[in-house]
Structure formats: structure tokens, C-alpha cells
XYZ file of C-alpha atoms in Angstrom:
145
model
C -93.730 -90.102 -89.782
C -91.701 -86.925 -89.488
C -88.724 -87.914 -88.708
C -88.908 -90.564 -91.576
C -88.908 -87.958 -93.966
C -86.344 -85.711 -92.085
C -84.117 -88.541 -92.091
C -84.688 -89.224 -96.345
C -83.929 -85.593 -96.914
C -80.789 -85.643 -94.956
C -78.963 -89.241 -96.324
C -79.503 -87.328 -99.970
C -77.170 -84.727 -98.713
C -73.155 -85.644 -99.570
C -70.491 -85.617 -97.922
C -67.674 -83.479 -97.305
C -65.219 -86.666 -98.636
C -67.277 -87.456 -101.643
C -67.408 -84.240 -102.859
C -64.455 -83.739 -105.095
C -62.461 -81.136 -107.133
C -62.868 -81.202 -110.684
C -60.409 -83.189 -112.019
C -57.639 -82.000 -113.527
C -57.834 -79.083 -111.871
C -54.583 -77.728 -109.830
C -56.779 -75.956 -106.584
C -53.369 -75.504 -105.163
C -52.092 -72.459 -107.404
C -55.227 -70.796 -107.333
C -55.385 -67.456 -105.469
C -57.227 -67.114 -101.871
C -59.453 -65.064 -100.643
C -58.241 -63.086 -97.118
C -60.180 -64.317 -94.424
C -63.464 -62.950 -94.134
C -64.002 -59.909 -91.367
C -66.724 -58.728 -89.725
C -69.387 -58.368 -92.297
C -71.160 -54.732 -92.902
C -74.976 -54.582 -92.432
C -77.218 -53.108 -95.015
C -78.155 -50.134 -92.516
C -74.042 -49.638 -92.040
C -73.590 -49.648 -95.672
C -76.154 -46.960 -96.173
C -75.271 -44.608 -93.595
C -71.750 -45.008 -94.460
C -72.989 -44.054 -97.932
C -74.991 -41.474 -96.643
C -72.537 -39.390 -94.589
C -70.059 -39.372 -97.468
C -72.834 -37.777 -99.427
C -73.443 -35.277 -97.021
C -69.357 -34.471 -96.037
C -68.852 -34.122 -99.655
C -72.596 -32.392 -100.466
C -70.618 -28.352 -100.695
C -68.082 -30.093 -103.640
C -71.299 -31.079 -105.402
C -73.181 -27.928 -104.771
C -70.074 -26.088 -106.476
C -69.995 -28.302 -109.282
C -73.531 -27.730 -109.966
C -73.532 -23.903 -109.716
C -70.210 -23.610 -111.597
C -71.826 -25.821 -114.500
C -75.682 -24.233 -114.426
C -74.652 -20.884 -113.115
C -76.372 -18.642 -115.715
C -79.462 -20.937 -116.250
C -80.164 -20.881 -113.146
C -79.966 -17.256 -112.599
C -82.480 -16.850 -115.296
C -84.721 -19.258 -114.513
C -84.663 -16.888 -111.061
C -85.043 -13.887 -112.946
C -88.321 -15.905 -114.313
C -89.917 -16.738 -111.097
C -89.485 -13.668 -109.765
C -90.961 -11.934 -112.671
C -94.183 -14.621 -112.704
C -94.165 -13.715 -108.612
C -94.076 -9.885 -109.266
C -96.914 -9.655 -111.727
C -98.849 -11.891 -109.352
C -98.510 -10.094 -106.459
C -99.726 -6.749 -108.757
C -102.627 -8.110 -110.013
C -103.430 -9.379 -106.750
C -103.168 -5.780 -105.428
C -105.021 -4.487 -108.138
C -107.914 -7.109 -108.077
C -108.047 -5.968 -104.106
C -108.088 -2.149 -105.616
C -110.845 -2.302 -107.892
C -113.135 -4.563 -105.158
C -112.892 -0.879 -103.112
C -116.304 0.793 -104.248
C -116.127 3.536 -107.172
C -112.437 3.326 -107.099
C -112.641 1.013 -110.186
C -114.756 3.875 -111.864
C -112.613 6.159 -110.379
C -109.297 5.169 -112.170
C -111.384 4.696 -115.493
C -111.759 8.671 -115.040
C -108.336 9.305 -114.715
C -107.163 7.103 -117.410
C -109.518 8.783 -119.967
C -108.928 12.131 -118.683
C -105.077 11.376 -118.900
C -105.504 9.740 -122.524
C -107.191 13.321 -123.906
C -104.924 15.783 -122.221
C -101.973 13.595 -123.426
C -103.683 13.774 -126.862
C -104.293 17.514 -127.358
C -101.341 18.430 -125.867
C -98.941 16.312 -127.778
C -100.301 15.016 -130.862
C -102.849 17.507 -132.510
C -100.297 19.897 -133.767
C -97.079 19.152 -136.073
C -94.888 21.047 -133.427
C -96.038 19.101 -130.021
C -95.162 15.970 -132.231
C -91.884 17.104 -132.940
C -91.477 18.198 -129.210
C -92.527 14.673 -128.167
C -90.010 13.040 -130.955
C -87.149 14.625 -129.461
C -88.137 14.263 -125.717
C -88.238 10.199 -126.245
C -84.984 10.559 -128.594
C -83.418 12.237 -125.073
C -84.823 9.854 -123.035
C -83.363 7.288 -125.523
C -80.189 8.083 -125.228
C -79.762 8.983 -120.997
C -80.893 5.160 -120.965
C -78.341 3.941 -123.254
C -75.817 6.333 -121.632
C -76.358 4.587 -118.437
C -76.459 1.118 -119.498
């Protein structure tokens, strides 16, 4: 029984002689293809692919930088900053888990806040002092800068 049905599905195929070229069409002027060579795998086609990605990779890399050069130095500048004030209140978290030294720097910071107070801001003078110790600081900044 298979090879009755085998043999139908093969007598539907044609022939090579009675398949023809469309007709009036002149299949002798038309171009040809070169003969076929050795075909490429997929896996050749990638690698190939792949290793001119990675010889070429540096031109890239200097395209890039040359393009994005300043955003990308600020976006560094940004990280670096988030990392910084992570890593301080990191320390500082580990600081005030040391016994009393949490009180400790309360102290300080009050005791700091007063003396800074009557010695600079009580009296007309002081104030004036102060005004023209930031205006000098002001301007060795700017100066420098």
C-alpha cells in the first residue's frame, strides 16, 4: 500500500523536457550567475562577522568618545559624586553606632554654633570683620580659578 502511494506522488512530478521557458522569452541574452562556490555556514558567517567587529572595536570606541566625550565625563563626575556621599554617610552611620559619640558630636556642634555666634555676630564690628574675611576668601578663590 506504500509504495502505491509513493509511486502516485512521484508520476505527478514533471519532467525536465516538459517543463518549458516562458514563451517568448529570449533565456539566451539573459545574464548568468558565476558558478556557485563553496557555500558559507551560518556559524562562518557569524564569526566572520564577529572578528571584524572586534579588529575594528578601537575605531568604534574613538568614534564614540570623540562624539559623547563631555557627557560622558559628566555623567562620571555624577557617579562619583552619588559614590562619595555614599561612602560618607556610610562612615558616619558607622560613627554615630560608636556609644556617646553621637551625643558627643551634638556637644561640639552646639558648643561650636554659640562661640561662632558671640564671637562674630553679636556686635556690629565682628560682623563687619566676618564681611570682609568671606569677601577675602571670595576673591583668593576666584583668583585661583
Amino acid at each position: 500500500m506504500n509504495s502505491e502511494i509513493q509511486q502516485t506522488q512521484y508520476d505527478n512530478i514533471p519532467s525536465p523536457e516538459t517543463v518549458s521557458a516562458i514563451e517568448g522569452a529570449d533565456t539566451e541574452n539573459l545574464p548568468k550567475l558565476p558558478p556557485a562556490t563553496e557555500t558559507e555556514s551560518q556559524w562562518q558567517k557569524i564569526g566572520r562577522q564577529t572578528s571584524y567587529f572586534l579588529a575594528n572595536l578601537p575605531e568604534y570606541f574613538n568614534k564614540f568618545w570623540d562624539a559623547y566625550k563631555q557627557p560622558i565625563i559628566s555623567l562620571l563626575w555624577v557617579l562619583a559624586a552619588i559614590i562619595a556621599v555614599r561612602v560618607i554617610l556610610a562612615i558616619l552611620d558607622v560613627i554615630n553606632d560608636i556609644p556617646l559619640a553621637e551625643p558627643l558630636f551634638i556637644l561640639i556642634g552646639i558648643g561650636y554654633t554659640t562661640w561662632f555666634t558671640f564671637r562674630y555676630l553679636i556686635l556690629a564690628s565682628t560682623r563687619q570683620e566676618l564681611a570682609t574675611e568671606i569677601e577675602s576668601l571670595k576673591k583668593e578663590f576666584l583668583k585661583n580659578s
